[in-house]
JSON list of C-alpha atoms in Angstrom, two decimals:
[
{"chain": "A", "resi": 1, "resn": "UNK", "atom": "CA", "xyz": [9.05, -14.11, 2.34]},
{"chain": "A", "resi": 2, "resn": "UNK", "atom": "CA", "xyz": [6.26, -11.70, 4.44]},
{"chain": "A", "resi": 3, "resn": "UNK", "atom": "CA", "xyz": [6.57, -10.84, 7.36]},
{"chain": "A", "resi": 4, "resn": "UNK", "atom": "CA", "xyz": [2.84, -11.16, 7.72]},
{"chain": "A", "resi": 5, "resn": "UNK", "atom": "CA", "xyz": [1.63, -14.52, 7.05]},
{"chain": "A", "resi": 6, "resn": "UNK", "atom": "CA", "xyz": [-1.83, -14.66, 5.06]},
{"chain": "A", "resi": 7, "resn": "UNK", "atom": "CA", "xyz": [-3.66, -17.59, 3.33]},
{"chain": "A", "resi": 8, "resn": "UNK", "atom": "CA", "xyz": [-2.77, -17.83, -0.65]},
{"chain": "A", "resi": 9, "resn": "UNK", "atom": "CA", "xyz": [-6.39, -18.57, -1.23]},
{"chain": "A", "resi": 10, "resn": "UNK", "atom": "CA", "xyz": [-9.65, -19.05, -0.05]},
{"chain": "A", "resi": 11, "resn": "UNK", "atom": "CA", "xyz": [-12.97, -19.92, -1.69]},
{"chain": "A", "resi": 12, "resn": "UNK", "atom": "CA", "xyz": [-16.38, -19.88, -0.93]},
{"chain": "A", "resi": 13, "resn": "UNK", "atom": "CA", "xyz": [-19.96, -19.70, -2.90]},
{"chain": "A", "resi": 14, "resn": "UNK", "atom": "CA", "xyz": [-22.22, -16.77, -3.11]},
{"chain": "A", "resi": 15, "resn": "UNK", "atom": "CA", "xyz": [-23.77, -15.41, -0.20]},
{"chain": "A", "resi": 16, "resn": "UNK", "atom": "CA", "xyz": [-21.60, -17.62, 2.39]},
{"chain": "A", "resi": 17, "resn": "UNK", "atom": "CA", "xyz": [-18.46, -16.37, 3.75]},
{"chain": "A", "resi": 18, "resn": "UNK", "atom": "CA", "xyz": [-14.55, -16.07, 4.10]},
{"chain": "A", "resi": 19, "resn": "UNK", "atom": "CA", "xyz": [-12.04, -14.82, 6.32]},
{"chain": "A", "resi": 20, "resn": "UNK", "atom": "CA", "xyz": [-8.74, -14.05, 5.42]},
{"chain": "A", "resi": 21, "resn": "UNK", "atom": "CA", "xyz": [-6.12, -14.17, 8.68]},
{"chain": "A", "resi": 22, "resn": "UNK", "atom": "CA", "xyz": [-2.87, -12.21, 9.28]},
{"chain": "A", "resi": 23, "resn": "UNK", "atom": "CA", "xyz": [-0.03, -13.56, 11.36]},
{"chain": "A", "resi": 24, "resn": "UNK", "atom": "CA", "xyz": [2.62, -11.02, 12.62]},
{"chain": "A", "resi": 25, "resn": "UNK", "atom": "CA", "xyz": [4.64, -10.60, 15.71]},
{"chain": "A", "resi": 26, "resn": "UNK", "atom": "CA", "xyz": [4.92, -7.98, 18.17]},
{"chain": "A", "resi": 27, "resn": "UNK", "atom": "CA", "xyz": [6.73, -5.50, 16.01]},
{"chain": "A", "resi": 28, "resn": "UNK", "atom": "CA", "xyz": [3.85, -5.04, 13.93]},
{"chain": "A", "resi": 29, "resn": "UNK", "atom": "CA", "xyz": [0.79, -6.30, 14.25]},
{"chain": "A", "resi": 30, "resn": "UNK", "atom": "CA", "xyz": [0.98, -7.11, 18.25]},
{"chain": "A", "resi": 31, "resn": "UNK", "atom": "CA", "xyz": [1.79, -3.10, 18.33]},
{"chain": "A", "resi": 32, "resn": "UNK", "atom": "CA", "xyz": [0.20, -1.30, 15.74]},
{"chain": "A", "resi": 33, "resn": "UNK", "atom": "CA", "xyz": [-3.36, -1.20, 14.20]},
{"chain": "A", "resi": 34, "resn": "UNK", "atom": "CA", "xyz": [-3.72, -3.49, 10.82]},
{"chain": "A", "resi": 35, "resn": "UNK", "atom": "CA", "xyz": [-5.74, -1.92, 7.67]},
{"chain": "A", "resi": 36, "resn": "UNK", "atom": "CA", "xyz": [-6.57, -4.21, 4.77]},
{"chain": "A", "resi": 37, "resn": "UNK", "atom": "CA", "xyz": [-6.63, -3.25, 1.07]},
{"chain": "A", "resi": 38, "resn": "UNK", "atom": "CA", "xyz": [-8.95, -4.92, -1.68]},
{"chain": "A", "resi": 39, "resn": "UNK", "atom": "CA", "xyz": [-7.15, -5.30, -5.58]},
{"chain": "A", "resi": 40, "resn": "UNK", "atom": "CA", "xyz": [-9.29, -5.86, -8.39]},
{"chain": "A", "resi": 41, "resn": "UNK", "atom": "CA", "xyz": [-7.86, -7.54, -11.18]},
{"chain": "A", "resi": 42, "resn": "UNK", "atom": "CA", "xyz": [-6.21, -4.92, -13.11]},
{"chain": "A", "resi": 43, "resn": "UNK", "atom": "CA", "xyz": [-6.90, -2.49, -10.95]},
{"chain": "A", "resi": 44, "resn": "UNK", "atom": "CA", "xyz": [-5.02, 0.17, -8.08]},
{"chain": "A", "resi": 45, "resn": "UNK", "atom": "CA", "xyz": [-5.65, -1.42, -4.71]},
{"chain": "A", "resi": 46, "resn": "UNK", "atom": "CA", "xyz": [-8.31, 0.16, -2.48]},
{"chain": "A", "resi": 47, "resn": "UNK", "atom": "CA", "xyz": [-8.51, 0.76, 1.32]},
{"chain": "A", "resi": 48, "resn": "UNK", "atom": "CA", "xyz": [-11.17, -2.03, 2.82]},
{"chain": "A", "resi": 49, "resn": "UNK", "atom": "CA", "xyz": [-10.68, -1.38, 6.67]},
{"chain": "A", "resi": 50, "resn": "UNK", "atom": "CA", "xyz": [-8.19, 0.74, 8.81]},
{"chain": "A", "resi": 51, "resn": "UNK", "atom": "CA", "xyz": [-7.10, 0.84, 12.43]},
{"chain": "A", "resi": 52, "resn": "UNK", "atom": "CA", "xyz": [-7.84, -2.99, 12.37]},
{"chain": "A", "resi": 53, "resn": "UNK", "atom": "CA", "xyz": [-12.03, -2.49, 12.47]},
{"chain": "A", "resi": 54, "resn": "UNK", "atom": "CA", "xyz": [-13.00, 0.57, 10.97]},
{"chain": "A", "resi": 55, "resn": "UNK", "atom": "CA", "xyz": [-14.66, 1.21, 7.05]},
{"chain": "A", "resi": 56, "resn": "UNK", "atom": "CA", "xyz": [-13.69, 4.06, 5.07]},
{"chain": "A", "resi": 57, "resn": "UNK", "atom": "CA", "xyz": [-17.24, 5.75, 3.88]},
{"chain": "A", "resi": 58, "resn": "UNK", "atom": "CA", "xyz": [-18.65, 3.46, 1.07]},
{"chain": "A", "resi": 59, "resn": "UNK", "atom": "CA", "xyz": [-17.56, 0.32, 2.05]},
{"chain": "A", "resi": 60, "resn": "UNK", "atom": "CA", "xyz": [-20.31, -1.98, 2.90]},
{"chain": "A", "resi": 61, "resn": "UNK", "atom": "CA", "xyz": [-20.59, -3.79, 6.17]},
{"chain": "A", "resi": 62, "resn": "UNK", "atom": "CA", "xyz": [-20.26, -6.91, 4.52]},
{"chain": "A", "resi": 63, "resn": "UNK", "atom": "CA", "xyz": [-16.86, -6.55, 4.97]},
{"chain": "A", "resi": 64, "resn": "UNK", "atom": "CA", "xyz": [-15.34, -6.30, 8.61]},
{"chain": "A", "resi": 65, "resn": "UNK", "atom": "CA", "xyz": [-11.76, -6.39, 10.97]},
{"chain": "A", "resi": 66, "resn": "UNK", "atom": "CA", "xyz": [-10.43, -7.46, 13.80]},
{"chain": "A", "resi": 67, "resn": "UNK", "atom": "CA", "xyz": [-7.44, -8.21, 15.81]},
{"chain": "A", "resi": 68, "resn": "UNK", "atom": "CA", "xyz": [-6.23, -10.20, 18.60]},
{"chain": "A", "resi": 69, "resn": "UNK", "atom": "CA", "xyz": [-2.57, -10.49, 20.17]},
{"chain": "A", "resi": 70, "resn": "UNK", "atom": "CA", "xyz": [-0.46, -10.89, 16.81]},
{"chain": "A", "resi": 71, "resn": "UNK", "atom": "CA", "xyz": [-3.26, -11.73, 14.37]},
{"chain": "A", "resi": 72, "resn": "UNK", "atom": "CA", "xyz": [-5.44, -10.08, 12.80]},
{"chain": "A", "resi": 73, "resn": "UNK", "atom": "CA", "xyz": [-8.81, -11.10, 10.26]},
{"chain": "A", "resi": 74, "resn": "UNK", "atom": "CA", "xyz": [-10.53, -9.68, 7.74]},
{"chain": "A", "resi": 75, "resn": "UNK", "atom": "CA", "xyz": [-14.30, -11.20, 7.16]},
{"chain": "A", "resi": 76, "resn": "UNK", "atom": "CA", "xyz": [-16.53, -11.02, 4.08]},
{"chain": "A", "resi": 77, "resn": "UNK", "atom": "CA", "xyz": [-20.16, -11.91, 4.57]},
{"chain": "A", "resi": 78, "resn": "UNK", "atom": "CA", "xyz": [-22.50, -12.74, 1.66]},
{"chain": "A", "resi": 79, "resn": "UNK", "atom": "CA", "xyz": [-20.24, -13.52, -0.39]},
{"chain": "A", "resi": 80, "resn": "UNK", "atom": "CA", "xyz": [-20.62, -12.05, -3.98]},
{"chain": "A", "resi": 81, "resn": "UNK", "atom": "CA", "xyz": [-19.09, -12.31, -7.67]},
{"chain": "A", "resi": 82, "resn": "UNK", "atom": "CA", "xyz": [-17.69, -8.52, -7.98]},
{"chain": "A", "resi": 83, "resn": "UNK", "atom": "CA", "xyz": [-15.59, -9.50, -4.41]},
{"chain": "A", "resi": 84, "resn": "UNK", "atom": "CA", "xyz": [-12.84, -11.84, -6.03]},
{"chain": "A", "resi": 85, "resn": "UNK", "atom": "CA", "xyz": [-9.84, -10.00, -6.02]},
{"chain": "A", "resi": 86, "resn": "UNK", "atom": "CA", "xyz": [-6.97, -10.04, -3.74]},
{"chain": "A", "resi": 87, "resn": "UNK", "atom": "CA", "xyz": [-6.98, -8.31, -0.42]},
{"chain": "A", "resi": 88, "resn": "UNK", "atom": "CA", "xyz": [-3.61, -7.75, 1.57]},
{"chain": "A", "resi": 89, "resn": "UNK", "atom": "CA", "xyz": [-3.13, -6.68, 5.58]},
{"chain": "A", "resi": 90, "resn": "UNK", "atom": "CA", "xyz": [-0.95, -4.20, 6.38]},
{"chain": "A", "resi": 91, "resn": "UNK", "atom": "CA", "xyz": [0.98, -2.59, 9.06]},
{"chain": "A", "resi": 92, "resn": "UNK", "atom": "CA", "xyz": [4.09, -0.45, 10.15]},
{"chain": "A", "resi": 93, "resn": "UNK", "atom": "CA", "xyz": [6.84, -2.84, 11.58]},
{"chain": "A", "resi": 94, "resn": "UNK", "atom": "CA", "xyz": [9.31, -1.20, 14.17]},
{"chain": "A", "resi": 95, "resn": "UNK", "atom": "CA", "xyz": [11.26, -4.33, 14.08]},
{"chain": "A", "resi": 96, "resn": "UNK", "atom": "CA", "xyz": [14.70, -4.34, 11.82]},
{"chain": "A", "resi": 97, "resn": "UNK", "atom": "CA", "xyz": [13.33, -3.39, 8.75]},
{"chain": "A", "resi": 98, "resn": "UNK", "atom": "CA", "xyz": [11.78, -0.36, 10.38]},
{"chain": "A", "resi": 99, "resn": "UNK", "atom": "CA", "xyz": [9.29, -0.14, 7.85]},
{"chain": "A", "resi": 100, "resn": "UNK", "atom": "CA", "xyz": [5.44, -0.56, 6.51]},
{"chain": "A", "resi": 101, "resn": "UNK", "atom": "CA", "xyz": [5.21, -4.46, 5.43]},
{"chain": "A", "resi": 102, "resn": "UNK", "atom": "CA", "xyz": [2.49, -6.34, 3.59]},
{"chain": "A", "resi": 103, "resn": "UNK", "atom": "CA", "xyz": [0.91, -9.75, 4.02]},
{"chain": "A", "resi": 104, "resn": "UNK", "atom": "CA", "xyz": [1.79, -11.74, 0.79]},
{"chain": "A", "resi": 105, "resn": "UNK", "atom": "CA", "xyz": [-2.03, -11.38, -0.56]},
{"chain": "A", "resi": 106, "resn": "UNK", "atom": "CA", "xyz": [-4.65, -14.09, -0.69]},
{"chain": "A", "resi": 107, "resn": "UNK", "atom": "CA", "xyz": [-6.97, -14.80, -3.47]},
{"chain": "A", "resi": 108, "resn": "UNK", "atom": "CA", "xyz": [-10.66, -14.62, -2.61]},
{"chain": "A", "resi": 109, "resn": "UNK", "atom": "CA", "xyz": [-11.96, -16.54, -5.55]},
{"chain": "A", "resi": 110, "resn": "UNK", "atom": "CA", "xyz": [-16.27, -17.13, -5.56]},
{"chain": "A", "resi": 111, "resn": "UNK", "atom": "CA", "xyz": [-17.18, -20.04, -7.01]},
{"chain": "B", "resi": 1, "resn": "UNK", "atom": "CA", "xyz": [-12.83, 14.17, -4.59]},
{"chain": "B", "resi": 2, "resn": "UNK", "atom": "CA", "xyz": [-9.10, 13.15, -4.24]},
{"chain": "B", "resi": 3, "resn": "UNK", "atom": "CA", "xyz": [-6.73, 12.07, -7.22]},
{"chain": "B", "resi": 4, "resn": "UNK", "atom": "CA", "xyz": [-3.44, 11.05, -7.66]},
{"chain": "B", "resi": 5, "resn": "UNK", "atom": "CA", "xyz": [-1.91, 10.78, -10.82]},
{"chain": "B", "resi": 6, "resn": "UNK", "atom": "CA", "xyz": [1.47, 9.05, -11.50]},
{"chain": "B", "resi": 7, "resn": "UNK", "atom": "CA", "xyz": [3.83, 9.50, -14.24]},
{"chain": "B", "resi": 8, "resn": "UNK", "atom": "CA", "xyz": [7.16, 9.20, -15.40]},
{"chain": "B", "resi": 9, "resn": "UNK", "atom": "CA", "xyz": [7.11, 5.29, -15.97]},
{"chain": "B", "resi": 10, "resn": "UNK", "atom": "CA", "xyz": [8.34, 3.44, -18.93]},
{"chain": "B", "resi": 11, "resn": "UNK", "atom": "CA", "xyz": [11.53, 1.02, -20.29]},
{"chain": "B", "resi": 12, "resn": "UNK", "atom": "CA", "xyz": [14.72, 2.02, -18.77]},
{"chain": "B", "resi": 13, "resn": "UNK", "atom": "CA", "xyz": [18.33, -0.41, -19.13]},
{"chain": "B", "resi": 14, "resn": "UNK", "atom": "CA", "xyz": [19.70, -1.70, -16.02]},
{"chain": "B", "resi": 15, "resn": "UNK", "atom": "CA", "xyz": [21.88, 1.09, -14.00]},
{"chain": "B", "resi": 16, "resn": "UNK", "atom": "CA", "xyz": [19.85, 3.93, -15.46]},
{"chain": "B", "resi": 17, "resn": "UNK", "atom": "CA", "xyz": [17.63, 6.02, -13.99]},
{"chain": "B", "resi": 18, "resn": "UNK", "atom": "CA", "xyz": [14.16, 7.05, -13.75]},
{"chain": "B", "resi": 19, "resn": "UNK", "atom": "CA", "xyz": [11.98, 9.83, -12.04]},
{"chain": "B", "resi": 20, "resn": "UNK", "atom": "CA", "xyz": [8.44, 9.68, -11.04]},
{"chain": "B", "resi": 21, "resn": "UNK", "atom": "CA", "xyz": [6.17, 11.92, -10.25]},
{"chain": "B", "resi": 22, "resn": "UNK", "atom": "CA", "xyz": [2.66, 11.67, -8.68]},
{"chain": "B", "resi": 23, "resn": "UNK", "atom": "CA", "xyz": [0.39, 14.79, -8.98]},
{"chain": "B", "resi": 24, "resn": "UNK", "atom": "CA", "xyz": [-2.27, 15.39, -6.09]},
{"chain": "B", "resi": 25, "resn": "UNK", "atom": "CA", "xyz": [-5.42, 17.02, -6.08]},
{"chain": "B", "resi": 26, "resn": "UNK", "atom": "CA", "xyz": [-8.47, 17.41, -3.72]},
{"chain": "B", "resi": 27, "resn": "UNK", "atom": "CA", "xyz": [-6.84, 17.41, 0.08]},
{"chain": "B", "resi": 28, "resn": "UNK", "atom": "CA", "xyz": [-4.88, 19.51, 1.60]},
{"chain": "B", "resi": 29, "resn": "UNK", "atom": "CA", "xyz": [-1.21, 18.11, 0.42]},
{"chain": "B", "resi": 30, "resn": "UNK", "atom": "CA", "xyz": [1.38, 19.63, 2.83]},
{"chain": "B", "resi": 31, "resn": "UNK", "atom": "CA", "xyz": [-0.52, 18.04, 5.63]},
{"chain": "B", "resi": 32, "resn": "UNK", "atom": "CA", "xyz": [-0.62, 14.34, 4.40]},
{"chain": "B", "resi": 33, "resn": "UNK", "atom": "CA", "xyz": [2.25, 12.25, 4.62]},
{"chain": "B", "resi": 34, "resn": "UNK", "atom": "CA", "xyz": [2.50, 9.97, 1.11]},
{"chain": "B", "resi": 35, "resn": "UNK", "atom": "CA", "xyz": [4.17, 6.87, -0.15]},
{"chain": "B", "resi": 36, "resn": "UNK", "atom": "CA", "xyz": [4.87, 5.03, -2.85]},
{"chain": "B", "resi": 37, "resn": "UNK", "atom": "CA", "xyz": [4.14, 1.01, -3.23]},
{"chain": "B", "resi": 38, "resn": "UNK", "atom": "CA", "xyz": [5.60, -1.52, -6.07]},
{"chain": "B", "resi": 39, "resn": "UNK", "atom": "CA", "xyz": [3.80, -4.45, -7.51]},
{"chain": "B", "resi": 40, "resn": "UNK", "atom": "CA", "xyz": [6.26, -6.48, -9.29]},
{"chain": "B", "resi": 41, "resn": "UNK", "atom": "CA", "xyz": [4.35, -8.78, -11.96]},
{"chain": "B", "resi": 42, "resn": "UNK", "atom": "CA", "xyz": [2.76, -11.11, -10.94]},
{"chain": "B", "resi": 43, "resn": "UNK", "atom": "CA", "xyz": [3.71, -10.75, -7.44]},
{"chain": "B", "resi": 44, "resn": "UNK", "atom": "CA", "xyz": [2.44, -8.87, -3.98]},
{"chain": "B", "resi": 45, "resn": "UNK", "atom": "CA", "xyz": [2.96, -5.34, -2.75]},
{"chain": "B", "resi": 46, "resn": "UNK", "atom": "CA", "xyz": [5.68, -3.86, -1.46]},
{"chain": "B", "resi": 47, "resn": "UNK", "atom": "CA", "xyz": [6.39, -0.86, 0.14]},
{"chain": "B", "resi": 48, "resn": "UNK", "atom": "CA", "xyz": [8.77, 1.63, -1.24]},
{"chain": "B", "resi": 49, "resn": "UNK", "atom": "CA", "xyz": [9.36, 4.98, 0.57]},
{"chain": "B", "resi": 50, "resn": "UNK", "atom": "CA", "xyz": [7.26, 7.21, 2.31]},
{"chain": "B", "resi": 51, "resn": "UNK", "atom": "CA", "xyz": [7.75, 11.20, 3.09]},
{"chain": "B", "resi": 52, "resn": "UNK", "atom": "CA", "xyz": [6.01, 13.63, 5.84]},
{"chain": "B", "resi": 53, "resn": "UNK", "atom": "CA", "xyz": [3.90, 16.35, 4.92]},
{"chain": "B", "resi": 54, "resn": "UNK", "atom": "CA", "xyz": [6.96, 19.05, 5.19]},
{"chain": "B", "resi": 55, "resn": "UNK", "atom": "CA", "xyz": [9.06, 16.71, 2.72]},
{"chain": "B", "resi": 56, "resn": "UNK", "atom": "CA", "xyz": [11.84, 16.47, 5.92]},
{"chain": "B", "resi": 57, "resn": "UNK", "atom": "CA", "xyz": [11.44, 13.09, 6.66]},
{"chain": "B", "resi": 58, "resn": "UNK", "atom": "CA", "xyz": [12.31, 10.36, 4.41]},
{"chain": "B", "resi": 59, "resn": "UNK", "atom": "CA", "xyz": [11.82, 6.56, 4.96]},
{"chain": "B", "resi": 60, "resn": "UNK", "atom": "CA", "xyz": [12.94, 4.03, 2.49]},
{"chain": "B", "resi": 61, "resn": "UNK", "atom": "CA", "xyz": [12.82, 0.28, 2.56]},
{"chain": "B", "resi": 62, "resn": "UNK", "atom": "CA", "xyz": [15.82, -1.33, 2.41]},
{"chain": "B", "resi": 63, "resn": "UNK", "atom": "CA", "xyz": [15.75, -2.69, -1.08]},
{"chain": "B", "resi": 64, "resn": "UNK", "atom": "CA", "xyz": [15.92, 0.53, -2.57]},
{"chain": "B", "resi": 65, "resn": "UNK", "atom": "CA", "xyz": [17.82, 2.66, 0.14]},
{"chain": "B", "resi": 66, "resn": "UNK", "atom": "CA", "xyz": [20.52, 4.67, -1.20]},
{"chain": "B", "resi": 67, "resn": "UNK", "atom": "CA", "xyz": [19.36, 4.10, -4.33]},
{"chain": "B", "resi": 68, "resn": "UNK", "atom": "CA", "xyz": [15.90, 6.05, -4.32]},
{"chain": "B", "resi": 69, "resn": "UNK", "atom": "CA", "xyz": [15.12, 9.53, -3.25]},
{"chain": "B", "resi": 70, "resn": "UNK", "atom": "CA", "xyz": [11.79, 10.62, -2.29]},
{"chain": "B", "resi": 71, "resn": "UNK", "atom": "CA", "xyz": [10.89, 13.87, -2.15]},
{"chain": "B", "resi": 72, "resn": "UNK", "atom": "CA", "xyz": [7.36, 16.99, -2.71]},
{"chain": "B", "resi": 73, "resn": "UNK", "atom": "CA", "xyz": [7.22, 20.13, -3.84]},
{"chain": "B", "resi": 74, "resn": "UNK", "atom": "CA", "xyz": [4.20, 21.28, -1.71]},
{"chain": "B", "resi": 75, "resn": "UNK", "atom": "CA", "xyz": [3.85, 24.36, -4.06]},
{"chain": "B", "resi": 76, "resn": "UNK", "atom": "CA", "xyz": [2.67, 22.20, -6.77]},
{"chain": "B", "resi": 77, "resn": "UNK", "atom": "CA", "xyz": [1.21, 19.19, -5.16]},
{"chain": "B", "resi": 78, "resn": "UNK", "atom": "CA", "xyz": [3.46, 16.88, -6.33]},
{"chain": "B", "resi": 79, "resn": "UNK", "atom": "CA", "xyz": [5.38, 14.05, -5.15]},
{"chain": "B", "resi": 80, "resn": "UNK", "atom": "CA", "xyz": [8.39, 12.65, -6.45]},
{"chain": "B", "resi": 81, "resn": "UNK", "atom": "CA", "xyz": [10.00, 9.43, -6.55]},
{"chain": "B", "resi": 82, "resn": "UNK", "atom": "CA", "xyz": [14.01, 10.11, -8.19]},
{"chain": "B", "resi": 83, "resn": "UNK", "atom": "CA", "xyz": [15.45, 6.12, -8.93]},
{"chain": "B", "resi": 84, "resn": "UNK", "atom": "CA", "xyz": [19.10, 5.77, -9.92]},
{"chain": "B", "resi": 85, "resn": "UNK", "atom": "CA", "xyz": [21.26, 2.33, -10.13]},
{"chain": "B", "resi": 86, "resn": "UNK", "atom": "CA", "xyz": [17.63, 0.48, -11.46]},
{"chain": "B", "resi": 87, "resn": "UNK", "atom": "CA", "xyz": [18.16, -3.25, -11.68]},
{"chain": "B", "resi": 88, "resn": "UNK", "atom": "CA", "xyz": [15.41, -5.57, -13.21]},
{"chain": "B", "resi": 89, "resn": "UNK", "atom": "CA", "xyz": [14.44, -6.50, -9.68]},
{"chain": "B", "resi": 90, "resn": "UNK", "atom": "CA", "xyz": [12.84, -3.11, -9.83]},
{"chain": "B", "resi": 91, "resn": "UNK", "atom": "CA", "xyz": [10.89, -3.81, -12.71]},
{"chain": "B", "resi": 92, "resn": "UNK", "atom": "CA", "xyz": [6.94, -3.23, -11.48]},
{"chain": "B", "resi": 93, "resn": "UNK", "atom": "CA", "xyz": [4.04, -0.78, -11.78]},
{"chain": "B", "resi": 94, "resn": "UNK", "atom": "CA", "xyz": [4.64, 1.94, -8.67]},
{"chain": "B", "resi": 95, "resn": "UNK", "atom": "CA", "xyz": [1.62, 3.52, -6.85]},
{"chain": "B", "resi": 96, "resn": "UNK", "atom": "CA", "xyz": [1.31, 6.52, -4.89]},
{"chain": "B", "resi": 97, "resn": "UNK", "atom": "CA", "xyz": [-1.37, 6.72, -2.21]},
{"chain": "B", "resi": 98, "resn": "UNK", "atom": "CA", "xyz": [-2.16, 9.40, 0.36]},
{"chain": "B", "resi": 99, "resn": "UNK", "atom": "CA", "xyz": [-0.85, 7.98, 4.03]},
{"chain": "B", "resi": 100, "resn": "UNK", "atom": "CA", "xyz": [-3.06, 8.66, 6.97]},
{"chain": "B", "resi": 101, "resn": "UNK", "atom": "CA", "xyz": [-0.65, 8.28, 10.38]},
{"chain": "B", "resi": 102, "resn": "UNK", "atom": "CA", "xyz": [-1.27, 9.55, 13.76]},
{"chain": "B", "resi": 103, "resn": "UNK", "atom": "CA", "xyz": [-0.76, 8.48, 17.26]},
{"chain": "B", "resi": 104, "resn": "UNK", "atom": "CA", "xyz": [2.65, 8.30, 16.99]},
{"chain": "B", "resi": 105, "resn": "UNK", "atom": "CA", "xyz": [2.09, 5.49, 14.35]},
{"chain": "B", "resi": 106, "resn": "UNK", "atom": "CA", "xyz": [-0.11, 3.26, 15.99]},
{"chain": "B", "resi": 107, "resn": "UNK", "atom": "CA", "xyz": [-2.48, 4.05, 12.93]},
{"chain": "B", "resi": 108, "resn": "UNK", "atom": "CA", "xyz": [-0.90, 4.05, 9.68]},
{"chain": "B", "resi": 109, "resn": "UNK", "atom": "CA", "xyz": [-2.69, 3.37, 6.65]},
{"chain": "B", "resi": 110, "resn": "UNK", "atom": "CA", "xyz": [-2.80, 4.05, 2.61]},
{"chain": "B", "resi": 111, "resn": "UNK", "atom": "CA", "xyz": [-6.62, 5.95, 2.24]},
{"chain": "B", "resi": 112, "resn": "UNK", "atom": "CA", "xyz": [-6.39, 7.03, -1.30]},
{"chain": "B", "resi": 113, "resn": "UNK", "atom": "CA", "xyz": [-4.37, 5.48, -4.43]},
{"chain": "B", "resi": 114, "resn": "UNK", "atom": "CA", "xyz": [-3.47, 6.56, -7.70]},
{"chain": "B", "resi": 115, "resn": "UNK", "atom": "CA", "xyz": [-3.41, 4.21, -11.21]},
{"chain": "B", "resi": 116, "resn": "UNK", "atom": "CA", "xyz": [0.29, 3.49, -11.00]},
{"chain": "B", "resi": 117, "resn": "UNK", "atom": "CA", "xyz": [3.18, 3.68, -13.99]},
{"chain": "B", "resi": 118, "resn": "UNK", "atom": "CA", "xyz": [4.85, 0.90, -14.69]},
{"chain": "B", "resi": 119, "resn": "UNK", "atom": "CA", "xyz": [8.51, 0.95, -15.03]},
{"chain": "B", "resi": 120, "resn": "UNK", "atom": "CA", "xyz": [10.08, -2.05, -16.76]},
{"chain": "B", "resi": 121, "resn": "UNK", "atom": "CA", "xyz": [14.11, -2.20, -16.21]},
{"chain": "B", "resi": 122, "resn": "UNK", "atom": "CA", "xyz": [15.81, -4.30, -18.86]},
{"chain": "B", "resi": 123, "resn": "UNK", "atom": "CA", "xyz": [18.33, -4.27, -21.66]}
]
């Protein structure tokens, strides 16, 4: 079980949109920024947003973070085929495992 | 452009062991802190260790403390993962990535990843 809470899957048709949340608690999310990572099937996961709202160069703004409290969300605006994949939050937790934790991953699947 | 190449994957029976390696090229290496990430099949990711950029401090998670030993030789831009005691829970493909951390941790995030080896644990 993760010890950040995310959606299995979510769904949505092209051009409309999906957000993906991410429950912690205050030993991780509630004190530390969140980034999000994008998998491709079959592919090396890739860094979508860090320090819970900012883009590394090249990803488009379709794609955007935030964070409130213990929660953070990842958005994806016009929606399109080559985004299914699996994104996953992550974050350091300083709680007893001491240690960088993933959400479980949710499916992003266009239909 | 950065890269990261892992190697050092491949079949191994349970209670053997197994080194990695993870080769680094276009940054500055002794001044990034890296780590290394697990995907089981099938299943999500999961952090493994991570090491500074001076190679003196170590962090493992607890499934694989004691048992793992991270370390770099900043010479040749390489990091290392050493796994001894492998059990088939270990069995998944293990990435390195490039870790960006800085205000005391408040930011701490994977920028760049490598292709991963797989390492399969079974008899």
């Amino acid at each position: 079980q993760s010890v950040l809470t995310q959606p299995p899957s979510v769904s949505a048709a092209p051009g409309q949109k999906v957000t993906i949340s991410c429950s912690g608690s205050s030993s991780n999310i509630g004190n530390n920024y969140v980034s999000w990572y994008q998998q491709l099937p079959g592919t090396a996961p890739k860094l979508l947003i860090y320090d819970n709202n900012n883009r590394p160069s090249g990803i488009p703004d379709r794609f955007s973070g935030s964070k409130s409290a213990t929660s953070a969300t990842l958005g994806i605006t016009g929606l399109q085929n080559g985004d299914e994949a699996d994104y996953y939050c992550g974050t350091w937790d300083s709680g007893l495992s001491d240690s960088y934790v993933f959400g479980a991953g949710t499916k992003v699947t266009v239909l | 452009e950065v890269q990261l190449l892992e190697s050092g994957g491949g079949l191994v029976q349970p209670g053997g062991s197994l080194r990695l390696s993870c080769a680094a090229s276009g940054f500055t290496f002794n001044k990034y802190a890296m780590t290394w990430v697990r995907q089981a099949p099938g299943k999500g990711l999961e952090w493994v260790s991570g090491i500074g950029g001076s190679g003196r401090s170590t962090y493992y998670a607890d499934s694989v403390k004691g048992r793992f030993t991270n370390s770099r030789d900043n010479s040749r831009n390489t990091v290392y993962l050493q796994m001894n005691s492998l059990r088939a829970e270990d069995t998944a493909v293990y990435y390195c990535a490039k870790r960006t951390v800085y205000g005391s941790g408040l930011s701490d995030y994977f920028d760049y990843w490598g292709q991963g080896t797989l390492v399969t644990v079974s008899s």
